[in-house]
């Protein structure tokens, strides 16, 4: 597969206006994407659980312009409010994907988007947001080229989403998605996310993710800046090779349902991600004191309760608690008794593994 595969042939149909809508989930990485090359190419492969409840719904209305524009013509609304400050990010996205969607300058777009999670929850909406928008744009392309097959639709949606935000490539399908080339995974690609092709044990089928909202404020350092700091990072080489090795280990872990090994890698990946932040130049830290309090509580509780709860982190202070569904009631109690106190305003979000984006 190459980028060339996503440049369309001349369209066979014409369409003057219409609307479409997609609901896309967020995802939580088990092996983290941290570091990229030009063109949104990941420095290492990553793998994630697709989530179910944390979603972005995007409605896209499109009207053919009398004359195509030099720049792009669009408005973006978030939860009913016009968001002028979102425009540069969308314009950058459009610029990156224009070669692959040559109709972009021929239409005016109204993008209406809303998230299922609170806006300032510290939950990144870029994965769900960019994947929902990519899917809406693919709907338009399918109208212009009705012979498009479903596989191509899904692959190109992931390809486009990646160009909006890397992790968004993993938010089209579910329940487990790998993005990035890896020697053991046939069909894996740096250009798109693919459904994890190997056996997955029953225990992972309904895996739970409770997101503890530790700090809902604006992050001091964006992911984009963080990725950039992996260039010339003293530990970059070792980190990228570790991610490849960890991904290999998941093959047996998933097949056997080996929760002990799962926990080891997932927690190590989370701490390594943050270790990369703390050892870059300039260095920075996104964990907060309560992030560490929660981690220590999890470690103590896991030993004492003999459960399999573990944590992971994304690029922020919030903690994702991962555990099998069979342990839900005991972990619920643990959260209420011991962890809620460390969440901002006592807030947390209950989620679980999900099956990907849906037409809304
Ligand atoms: C820590 O996908 O948000 O969540 O490609 O610059 O938009 P951009 O970055 P983004 O990075 C996500 C980083 C992460 C790990 C992960 O999801 O794999």
mmCIF file of C-alpha atoms and ligand atoms in Angstrom:
data_model
loop_
_atom_site.group_PDB
_atom_site.id
_atom_site.type_symbol
_atom_site.label_atom_id
_atom_site.label_comp_id
_atom_site.label_asym_id
_atom_site.label_seq_id
_atom_site.Cartn_x
_atom_site.Cartn_y
_atom_site.Cartn_z
ATOM 1 C CA UNK A 1 0.000 0.000 0.000
ATOM 2 C CA UNK A 2 1.254 3.481 -0.844
ATOM 3 C CA UNK A 3 -0.109 7.014 -0.610
ATOM 4 C CA UNK A 4 -0.738 6.796 -4.341
ATOM 5 C CA UNK A 5 -3.494 4.214 -3.725
ATOM 6 C CA UNK A 6 -5.612 6.927 -2.114
ATOM 7 C CA UNK A 7 -5.506 9.410 -4.980
ATOM 8 C CA UNK A 8 -8.892 8.981 -6.670
ATOM 9 C CA UNK A 9 -9.552 8.538 -10.367
ATOM 10 C CA UNK A 10 -11.784 11.227 -11.932
ATOM 11 C CA UNK A 11 -15.204 11.116 -10.293
ATOM 12 C CA UNK A 12 -18.082 9.639 -12.249
ATOM 13 C CA UNK A 13 -20.917 11.506 -10.498
ATOM 14 C CA UNK A 14 -21.818 15.038 -9.577
ATOM 15 C CA UNK A 15 -23.567 16.203 -6.468
ATOM 16 C CA UNK A 16 -24.672 19.743 -5.636
ATOM 17 C CA UNK A 17 -25.402 19.485 -1.925
ATOM 18 C CA UNK A 18 -26.248 17.140 0.902
ATOM 19 C CA UNK A 19 -25.480 16.178 4.458
ATOM 20 C CA UNK A 20 -24.017 13.276 6.322
ATOM 21 C CA UNK A 21 -23.266 12.336 9.898
ATOM 22 C CA UNK A 22 -20.903 9.951 11.728
ATOM 23 C CA UNK A 23 -20.294 9.066 15.358
ATOM 24 C CA UNK A 24 -16.695 8.053 16.075
ATOM 25 C CA UNK A 25 -15.169 6.726 19.267
ATOM 26 C CA UNK A 26 -12.041 7.692 21.106
ATOM 27 C CA UNK A 27 -9.400 5.021 21.703
ATOM 28 C CA UNK A 28 -6.851 4.206 24.372
ATOM 29 C CA UNK A 29 -3.405 3.025 23.310
ATOM 30 C CA UNK A 30 -1.784 0.021 24.979
ATOM 31 C CA UNK A 31 1.463 0.416 23.033
ATOM 32 C CA UNK A 32 1.877 4.156 22.607
ATOM 33 C CA UNK A 33 2.489 6.271 19.542
ATOM 34 C CA UNK A 34 4.958 8.934 20.606
ATOM 35 C CA UNK A 35 7.222 10.337 17.920
ATOM 36 C CA UNK A 36 6.541 10.738 14.203
ATOM 37 C CA UNK A 37 8.189 11.406 10.874
ATOM 38 C CA UNK A 38 7.054 13.804 8.154
ATOM 39 C CA UNK A 39 3.630 13.103 6.711
ATOM 40 C CA UNK A 40 2.186 11.782 9.986
ATOM 41 C CA UNK A 41 4.222 8.581 9.761
ATOM 42 C CA UNK A 42 4.580 7.029 13.213
ATOM 43 C CA UNK A 43 8.073 6.391 14.586
ATOM 44 C CA UNK A 44 6.801 3.067 15.937
ATOM 45 C CA UNK A 45 3.698 0.912 15.631
ATOM 46 C CA UNK A 46 0.958 1.283 18.244
ATOM 47 C CA UNK A 47 -2.111 -0.662 19.317
ATOM 48 C CA UNK A 48 -5.278 0.444 21.069
ATOM 49 C CA UNK A 49 -8.633 -0.543 22.459
ATOM 50 C CA UNK A 50 -11.414 1.293 20.689
ATOM 51 C CA UNK A 51 -13.750 2.877 23.256
ATOM 52 C CA UNK A 52 -17.524 2.815 23.228
ATOM 53 C CA UNK A 53 -19.027 5.724 25.167
ATOM 54 C CA UNK A 54 -16.455 8.449 24.551
ATOM 55 C CA UNK A 55 -17.486 9.630 21.110
ATOM 56 C CA UNK A 56 -17.667 12.606 18.781
ATOM 57 C CA UNK A 57 -20.671 13.048 16.514
ATOM 58 C CA UNK A 58 -20.104 15.171 13.432
ATOM 59 C CA UNK A 59 -22.743 16.431 11.016
ATOM 60 C CA UNK A 60 -21.359 17.667 7.740
ATOM 61 C CA UNK A 61 -23.425 19.758 5.326
ATOM 62 C CA UNK A 62 -21.978 20.497 1.925
ATOM 63 C CA UNK A 63 -23.021 22.833 -0.888
ATOM 64 C CA UNK A 64 -21.284 23.096 -4.240
ATOM 65 C CA UNK A 65 -19.784 26.524 -4.830
ATOM 66 C CA UNK A 66 -20.409 28.395 -8.082
ATOM 67 C CA UNK A 67 -16.663 28.749 -8.429
ATOM 68 C CA UNK A 68 -14.064 26.735 -6.514
ATOM 69 C CA UNK A 69 -12.145 28.693 -3.874
ATOM 70 C CA UNK A 70 -8.435 29.318 -3.409
ATOM 71 C CA UNK A 71 -8.634 28.572 0.282
ATOM 72 C CA UNK A 72 -11.204 26.324 1.894
ATOM 73 C CA UNK A 73 -14.731 27.459 2.590
ATOM 74 C CA UNK A 74 -16.113 26.090 5.851
ATOM 75 C CA UNK A 75 -17.574 26.912 9.272
ATOM 76 C CA UNK A 76 -17.098 24.789 12.332
ATOM 77 C CA UNK A 77 -19.475 24.573 15.280
ATOM 78 C CA UNK A 78 -18.859 22.777 18.574
ATOM 79 C CA UNK A 79 -21.904 22.032 20.690
ATOM 80 C CA UNK A 80 -23.895 24.765 18.946
ATOM 81 C CA UNK A 81 -21.187 27.450 19.175
ATOM 82 C CA UNK A 82 -19.245 28.790 16.223
ATOM 83 C CA UNK A 83 -15.572 27.918 16.852
ATOM 84 C CA UNK A 84 -13.336 30.299 14.974
ATOM 85 C CA UNK A 85 -10.348 29.049 16.979
ATOM 86 C CA UNK A 86 -10.787 25.518 15.533
ATOM 87 C CA UNK A 87 -10.461 26.797 11.952
ATOM 88 C CA UNK A 88 -6.638 26.669 11.632
ATOM 89 C CA UNK A 89 -6.557 23.007 12.698
ATOM 90 C CA UNK A 90 -9.235 22.064 10.162
ATOM 91 C CA UNK A 91 -7.574 24.171 7.446
ATOM 92 C CA UNK A 92 -4.284 22.328 8.099
ATOM 93 C CA UNK A 93 -6.164 19.026 7.889
ATOM 94 C CA UNK A 94 -7.803 20.025 4.594
ATOM 95 C CA UNK A 95 -4.454 21.079 3.193
ATOM 96 C CA UNK A 96 -2.909 17.724 4.092
ATOM 97 C CA UNK A 97 -5.730 15.722 2.512
ATOM 98 C CA UNK A 98 -6.493 17.870 -0.514
ATOM 99 C CA UNK A 99 -4.489 15.679 -2.889
ATOM 100 C CA UNK A 100 -6.593 12.721 -1.853
ATOM 101 C CA UNK A 101 -9.953 14.537 -1.927
ATOM 102 C CA UNK A 102 -9.799 16.910 -4.885
ATOM 103 C CA UNK A 103 -13.393 18.096 -4.300
ATOM 104 C CA UNK A 104 -12.481 19.961 -1.102
ATOM 105 C CA UNK A 105 -12.180 23.374 -2.760
ATOM 106 C CA UNK A 106 -15.398 22.975 -4.694
ATOM 107 C CA UNK A 107 -17.782 22.976 -1.750
ATOM 108 C CA UNK A 108 -18.744 25.025 1.254
ATOM 109 C CA UNK A 109 -18.850 22.841 4.381
ATOM 110 C CA UNK A 110 -20.711 23.341 7.620
ATOM 111 C CA UNK A 111 -19.178 21.098 10.257
ATOM 112 C CA UNK A 112 -21.251 20.618 13.410
ATOM 113 C CA UNK A 113 -19.578 18.564 16.053
ATOM 114 C CA UNK A 114 -20.331 17.488 19.617
ATOM 115 C CA UNK A 115 -18.626 15.216 22.133
ATOM 116 C CA UNK A 116 -20.244 12.731 24.501
ATOM 117 C CA UNK A 117 -17.701 13.646 27.167
ATOM 118 C CA UNK A 118 -17.463 17.025 28.876
ATOM 119 C CA UNK A 119 -15.609 19.541 26.727
ATOM 120 C CA UNK A 120 -12.935 20.461 29.263
ATOM 121 C CA UNK A 121 -12.409 16.950 30.617
ATOM 122 C CA UNK A 122 -8.820 16.693 29.461
ATOM 123 C CA UNK A 123 -9.940 13.862 27.160
ATOM 124 C CA UNK A 124 -8.419 14.408 23.762
ATOM 125 C CA UNK A 125 -11.148 14.724 21.181
ATOM 126 C CA UNK A 126 -8.774 14.733 18.228
ATOM 127 C CA UNK A 127 -8.962 10.961 17.608
ATOM 128 C CA UNK A 128 -12.762 10.802 17.676
ATOM 129 C CA UNK A 129 -13.170 14.221 16.038
ATOM 130 C CA UNK A 130 -10.789 13.696 13.133
ATOM 131 C CA UNK A 131 -12.079 10.193 12.445
ATOM 132 C CA UNK A 132 -15.712 11.364 12.402
ATOM 133 C CA UNK A 133 -14.840 14.164 9.973
ATOM 134 C CA UNK A 134 -12.792 11.822 7.768
ATOM 135 C CA UNK A 135 -15.757 9.417 7.568
ATOM 136 C CA UNK A 136 -18.148 12.226 6.619
ATOM 137 C CA UNK A 137 -15.773 13.307 3.852
ATOM 138 C CA UNK A 138 -15.564 9.723 2.629
ATOM 139 C CA UNK A 139 -19.357 9.668 2.380
ATOM 140 C CA UNK A 140 -19.114 12.586 -0.050
ATOM 141 C CA UNK A 141 -16.419 10.813 -2.037
ATOM 142 C CA UNK A 142 -18.640 7.732 -2.231
ATOM 143 C CA UNK A 143 -21.443 9.854 -3.673
ATOM 144 C CA UNK A 144 -19.028 11.107 -6.313
ATOM 145 C CA UNK A 145 -17.771 7.586 -6.960
ATOM 146 C CA UNK A 146 -20.604 5.141 -6.139
ATOM 147 C CA UNK A 147 -18.623 2.084 -7.226
ATOM 148 C CA UNK A 148 -16.328 2.445 -4.197
ATOM 149 C CA UNK A 149 -16.047 -0.778 -2.204
ATOM 150 C CA UNK A 150 -16.445 -0.897 1.597
ATOM 151 C CA UNK A 151 -12.864 -1.956 2.311
ATOM 152 C CA UNK A 152 -11.506 1.016 0.420
ATOM 153 C CA UNK A 153 -13.948 3.325 2.226
ATOM 154 C CA UNK A 154 -12.735 2.147 5.656
ATOM 155 C CA UNK A 155 -9.067 2.164 4.729
ATOM 156 C CA UNK A 156 -9.166 5.598 3.198
ATOM 157 C CA UNK A 157 -11.140 6.958 6.184
ATOM 158 C CA UNK A 158 -8.328 5.747 8.463
ATOM 159 C CA UNK A 159 -5.716 7.136 6.070
ATOM 160 C CA UNK A 160 -7.366 10.580 6.083
ATOM 161 C CA UNK A 161 -8.023 10.529 9.842
ATOM 162 C CA UNK A 162 -4.316 9.856 10.407
ATOM 163 C CA UNK A 163 -3.469 13.013 8.518
ATOM 164 C CA UNK A 164 -5.701 14.934 10.943
ATOM 165 C CA UNK A 165 -4.298 13.318 14.081
ATOM 166 C CA UNK A 166 -2.165 10.189 14.208
ATOM 167 C CA UNK A 167 -4.173 8.350 16.843
ATOM 168 C CA UNK A 168 -7.373 9.033 14.847
ATOM 169 C CA UNK A 169 -6.231 6.339 12.375
ATOM 170 C CA UNK A 170 -7.136 3.874 15.158
ATOM 171 C CA UNK A 171 -10.656 5.272 15.713
ATOM 172 C CA UNK A 172 -12.483 3.964 12.650
ATOM 173 C CA UNK A 173 -12.820 0.298 13.583
ATOM 174 C CA UNK A 174 -12.695 -1.822 16.733
ATOM 175 C CA UNK A 175 -12.331 -3.549 19.100
ATOM 176 C CA UNK A 176 -8.501 -3.610 18.855
ATOM 177 C CA UNK A 177 -6.630 -1.673 16.192
ATOM 178 C CA UNK A 178 -2.985 -1.615 15.206
ATOM 179 C CA UNK A 179 -1.459 1.300 13.355
ATOM 180 C CA UNK A 180 2.102 1.157 12.075
ATOM 181 C CA UNK A 181 4.192 -1.406 10.303
ATOM 182 C CA UNK A 182 5.323 -4.381 12.334
ATOM 183 C CA UNK A 183 7.163 -7.446 11.063
ATOM 184 C CA UNK A 184 4.803 -9.948 12.710
ATOM 185 C CA UNK A 185 1.548 -8.352 11.557
ATOM 186 C CA UNK A 186 0.792 -9.030 7.946
ATOM 187 C CA UNK A 187 -1.077 -6.155 6.343
ATOM 188 C CA UNK A 188 0.092 -3.645 8.963
ATOM 189 C CA UNK A 189 0.894 -0.215 7.602
ATOM 190 C CA UNK A 190 2.204 3.181 8.664
ATOM 191 C CA UNK A 191 -0.565 4.715 6.570
ATOM 192 C CA UNK A 192 -3.680 3.217 8.146
ATOM 193 C CA UNK A 193 -4.969 1.442 11.225
ATOM 194 C CA UNK A 194 -6.057 -2.179 10.768
ATOM 195 C CA UNK A 195 -8.218 -4.439 12.913
ATOM 196 C CA UNK A 196 -5.931 -6.587 15.037
ATOM 197 C CA UNK A 197 -5.789 -9.753 12.920
ATOM 198 C CA UNK A 198 -4.848 -12.364 15.543
ATOM 199 C CA UNK A 199 -6.767 -14.376 18.131
ATOM 200 C CA UNK A 200 -8.077 -12.493 21.120
ATOM 201 C CA UNK A 201 -9.092 -14.351 24.285
ATOM 202 C CA UNK A 202 -12.634 -13.995 25.700
ATOM 203 C CA UNK A 203 -11.373 -12.072 28.737
ATOM 204 C CA UNK A 204 -10.608 -9.053 26.544
ATOM 205 C CA UNK A 205 -13.992 -9.040 24.809
ATOM 206 C CA UNK A 206 -15.763 -6.750 27.281
ATOM 207 C CA UNK A 207 -12.729 -5.090 28.815
ATOM 208 C CA UNK A 208 -13.601 -2.002 30.863
ATOM 209 C CA UNK A 209 -11.929 1.403 30.885
ATOM 210 C CA UNK A 210 -12.882 3.847 33.623
ATOM 211 C CA UNK A 211 -11.335 7.234 32.988
ATOM 212 C CA UNK A 212 -10.518 9.150 36.157
ATOM 213 C CA UNK A 213 -10.549 12.871 35.423
ATOM 214 C CA UNK A 214 -7.635 14.100 37.483
ATOM 215 C CA UNK A 215 -7.045 17.405 35.791
ATOM 216 C CA UNK A 216 -9.470 18.964 33.384
ATOM 217 C CA UNK A 217 -7.356 22.002 32.567
ATOM 218 C CA UNK A 218 -5.556 22.807 29.351
ATOM 219 C CA UNK A 219 -2.335 20.791 28.941
ATOM 220 C CA UNK A 220 0.884 22.830 29.159
ATOM 221 C CA UNK A 221 2.416 20.957 26.218
ATOM 222 C CA UNK A 222 0.423 19.669 23.240
ATOM 223 C CA UNK A 223 0.894 16.154 21.830
ATOM 224 C CA UNK A 224 2.187 17.663 18.609
ATOM 225 C CA UNK A 225 5.005 19.429 20.465
ATOM 226 C CA UNK A 226 5.659 16.261 22.493
ATOM 227 C CA UNK A 227 5.974 14.132 19.341
ATOM 228 C CA UNK A 228 8.400 16.670 17.944
ATOM 229 C CA UNK A 229 10.631 16.401 21.001
ATOM 230 C CA UNK A 230 11.268 12.743 20.127
ATOM 231 C CA UNK A 231 13.554 14.013 17.346
ATOM 232 C CA UNK A 232 17.081 13.910 18.811
ATOM 233 C CA UNK A 233 15.694 12.503 22.045
ATOM 234 C CA UNK A 234 18.487 10.642 23.892
ATOM 235 C CA UNK A 235 16.359 7.497 24.336
ATOM 236 C CA UNK A 236 14.378 7.579 21.081
ATOM 237 C CA UNK A 237 16.085 4.621 19.437
ATOM 238 C CA UNK A 238 15.636 2.330 22.428
ATOM 239 C CA UNK A 239 12.054 3.487 22.883
ATOM 240 C CA UNK A 240 11.039 2.780 19.295
ATOM 241 C CA UNK A 241 12.598 -0.663 19.387
ATOM 242 C CA UNK A 242 10.906 -1.399 22.746
ATOM 243 C CA UNK A 243 7.513 -0.571 21.202
ATOM 244 C CA UNK A 244 8.140 -3.134 18.442
ATOM 245 C CA UNK A 245 9.062 -5.762 21.049
ATOM 246 C CA UNK A 246 6.040 -4.975 23.204
ATOM 247 C CA UNK A 247 3.739 -5.299 20.250
ATOM 248 C CA UNK A 248 5.203 -8.750 19.514
ATOM 249 C CA UNK A 249 4.504 -9.794 23.094
ATOM 250 C CA UNK A 250 0.830 -8.869 22.727
ATOM 251 C CA UNK A 251 0.306 -11.703 20.275
ATOM 252 C CA UNK A 252 0.552 -14.354 23.006
ATOM 253 C CA UNK A 253 -0.960 -12.146 25.694
ATOM 254 C CA UNK A 254 -4.107 -11.631 23.637
ATOM 255 C CA UNK A 255 -4.298 -15.252 22.502
ATOM 256 C CA UNK A 256 -3.830 -16.726 25.981
ATOM 257 C CA UNK A 257 -5.628 -14.034 27.981
ATOM 258 C CA UNK A 258 -2.481 -13.599 30.032
ATOM 259 C CA UNK A 259 -3.538 -10.718 32.286
ATOM 260 C CA UNK A 260 -0.356 -10.715 34.345
ATOM 261 C CA UNK A 261 1.766 -9.992 31.271
ATOM 262 C CA UNK A 262 -0.874 -7.615 29.900
ATOM 263 C CA UNK A 263 -0.636 -5.508 33.042
ATOM 264 C CA UNK A 264 3.174 -5.467 32.933
ATOM 265 C CA UNK A 265 3.359 -4.143 29.401
ATOM 266 C CA UNK A 266 0.436 -1.730 29.604
ATOM 267 C CA UNK A 267 1.721 -0.020 32.741
ATOM 268 C CA UNK A 268 5.290 0.024 31.476
ATOM 269 C CA UNK A 269 4.135 1.636 28.217
ATOM 270 C CA UNK A 270 2.277 4.354 30.131
ATOM 271 C CA UNK A 271 5.221 5.146 32.368
ATOM 272 C CA UNK A 272 7.651 5.021 29.442
ATOM 273 C CA UNK A 273 5.513 7.548 27.553
ATOM 274 C CA UNK A 274 5.747 9.940 30.480
ATOM 275 C CA UNK A 275 9.429 9.119 31.001
ATOM 276 C CA UNK A 276 10.013 10.268 27.404
ATOM 277 C CA UNK A 277 8.368 13.585 28.260
ATOM 278 C CA UNK A 278 10.467 13.979 31.382
ATOM 279 C CA UNK A 279 13.708 13.232 29.548
ATOM 280 C CA UNK A 280 13.224 15.341 26.407
ATOM 281 C CA UNK A 281 14.758 18.789 25.887
ATOM 282 C CA UNK A 282 12.958 20.827 26.999
ATOM 283 C CA UNK A 283 11.607 18.349 29.564
ATOM 284 C CA UNK A 284 8.066 18.525 30.832
ATOM 285 C CA UNK A 285 5.654 16.617 33.012
ATOM 286 C CA UNK A 286 1.946 16.039 32.469
ATOM 287 C CA UNK A 287 1.261 13.819 35.474
ATOM 288 C CA UNK A 288 -0.110 15.584 38.551
ATOM 289 C CA UNK A 289 0.312 14.621 42.217
ATOM 290 C CA UNK A 290 -3.098 12.905 42.112
ATOM 291 C CA UNK A 291 -2.037 10.816 39.099
ATOM 292 C CA UNK A 292 0.698 9.310 41.290
ATOM 293 C CA UNK A 293 -1.624 8.912 44.279
ATOM 294 C CA UNK A 294 -4.004 6.907 42.088
ATOM 295 C CA UNK A 295 -1.222 4.736 40.646
ATOM 296 C CA UNK A 296 -0.015 3.850 44.137
ATOM 297 C CA UNK A 297 -3.557 3.025 45.230
ATOM 298 C CA UNK A 298 -4.000 0.753 42.203
ATOM 299 C CA UNK A 299 -0.801 -1.127 42.962
ATOM 300 C CA UNK A 300 -1.770 -1.665 46.595
ATOM 301 C CA UNK A 301 -5.336 -2.665 45.747
ATOM 302 C CA UNK A 302 -4.258 -5.113 43.063
ATOM 303 C CA UNK A 303 -2.104 -7.055 45.521
ATOM 304 C CA UNK A 304 -4.674 -6.989 48.287
ATOM 305 C CA UNK A 305 -7.738 -7.835 46.130
ATOM 306 C CA UNK A 306 -6.044 -10.253 43.711
ATOM 307 C CA UNK A 307 -7.887 -8.494 40.879
ATOM 308 C CA UNK A 308 -6.378 -7.499 37.538
ATOM 309 C CA UNK A 309 -6.961 -3.774 37.514
ATOM 310 C CA UNK A 310 -4.169 -1.780 35.882
ATOM 311 C CA UNK A 311 -3.670 1.739 34.609
ATOM 312 C CA UNK A 312 -2.625 3.505 31.491
ATOM 313 C CA UNK A 313 -2.142 7.183 30.716
ATOM 314 C CA UNK A 314 -2.351 9.256 27.584
ATOM 315 C CA UNK A 315 -0.681 12.606 27.128
ATOM 316 C CA UNK A 316 -2.214 14.132 30.237
ATOM 317 C CA UNK A 317 -2.867 13.663 33.944
ATOM 318 C CA UNK A 318 -6.023 11.527 33.661
ATOM 319 C CA UNK A 319 -5.779 7.851 34.558
ATOM 320 C CA UNK A 320 -7.445 5.069 32.549
ATOM 321 C CA UNK A 321 -8.273 2.068 34.729
ATOM 322 C CA UNK A 322 -8.382 -1.122 32.658
ATOM 323 C CA UNK A 323 -9.952 -4.314 34.015
ATOM 324 C CA UNK A 324 -11.943 -7.363 32.909
ATOM 325 C CA UNK A 325 -15.722 -7.099 33.071
ATOM 326 C CA UNK A 326 -15.924 -9.953 35.585
ATOM 327 C CA UNK A 327 -14.247 -7.661 38.151
ATOM 328 C CA UNK A 328 -16.503 -4.678 37.488
ATOM 329 C CA UNK A 329 -18.418 -4.611 40.758
ATOM 330 C CA UNK A 330 -15.370 -4.860 42.992
ATOM 331 C CA UNK A 331 -13.470 -2.245 40.955
ATOM 332 C CA UNK A 332 -16.526 0.054 41.074
ATOM 333 C CA UNK A 333 -16.413 -0.102 44.851
ATOM 334 C CA UNK A 334 -12.664 0.528 44.835
ATOM 335 C CA UNK A 335 -13.132 3.600 42.631
ATOM 336 C CA UNK A 336 -15.866 5.003 44.859
ATOM 337 C CA UNK A 337 -14.087 4.239 48.122
ATOM 338 C CA UNK A 338 -10.527 5.117 47.260
ATOM 339 C CA UNK A 339 -10.083 6.918 43.957
ATOM 340 C CA UNK A 340 -12.920 9.414 43.483
ATOM 341 C CA UNK A 341 -11.285 11.657 46.063
ATOM 342 C CA UNK A 342 -8.389 12.254 43.646
ATOM 343 C CA UNK A 343 -10.619 13.178 40.683
ATOM 344 C CA UNK A 344 -11.377 16.805 39.901
ATOM 345 C CA UNK A 345 -14.918 17.418 41.197
ATOM 346 C CA UNK A 346 -15.153 13.651 41.781
ATOM 347 C CA UNK A 347 -15.644 13.099 38.037
ATOM 348 C CA UNK A 348 -14.929 9.914 36.132
ATOM 349 C CA UNK A 349 -16.263 8.264 32.964
ATOM 350 C CA UNK A 350 -17.192 4.588 32.664
ATOM 351 C CA UNK A 351 -16.345 3.121 29.320
ATOM 352 C CA UNK A 352 -15.485 -0.195 27.718
ATOM 353 C CA UNK A 353 -14.078 -1.666 24.573
ATOM 354 C CA UNK A 354 -16.149 -0.755 21.492
ATOM 355 C CA UNK A 355 -16.604 -1.721 17.879
ATOM 356 C CA UNK A 356 -15.821 1.419 15.935
ATOM 357 C CA UNK A 357 -17.498 4.339 14.216
ATOM 358 C CA UNK A 358 -21.150 4.270 13.198
ATOM 359 C CA UNK A 359 -23.159 6.294 10.750
ATOM 360 C CA UNK A 360 -25.275 8.617 12.896
HETATM 361 C C1 LIG B 1 -0.035 9.822 23.989
HETATM 362 O O1 LIG B 1 -2.563 11.438 17.886
HETATM 363 O O2 LIG B 1 -2.873 13.271 19.567
HETATM 364 O O3 LIG B 1 -2.204 9.563 23.080
HETATM 365 O O4 LIG B 1 -0.676 12.989 15.539
HETATM 366 O O5 LIG B 1 0.105 15.075 16.656
HETATM 367 O O6 LIG B 1 -2.354 14.604 16.469
HETATM 368 P P1 LIG B 1 -0.960 14.027 16.603
HETATM 369 O O7 LIG B 1 -0.891 13.312 18.011
HETATM 370 P P2 LIG B 1 -1.947 12.425 18.787
HETATM 371 O O8 LIG B 1 -0.957 11.654 19.806
HETATM 372 C C2 LIG B 1 -1.453 10.717 20.689
HETATM 373 C C3 LIG B 1 -0.416 10.321 21.636
HETATM 374 C C4 LIG B 1 -0.837 9.429 22.776
HETATM 375 C C5 LIG B 1 -0.512 7.963 22.483
HETATM 376 C C6 LIG B 1 -1.410 7.222 21.545
HETATM 377 O O9 LIG B 1 -2.627 7.508 21.461
HETATM 378 O O10 LIG B 1 -0.885 6.275 20.916
#
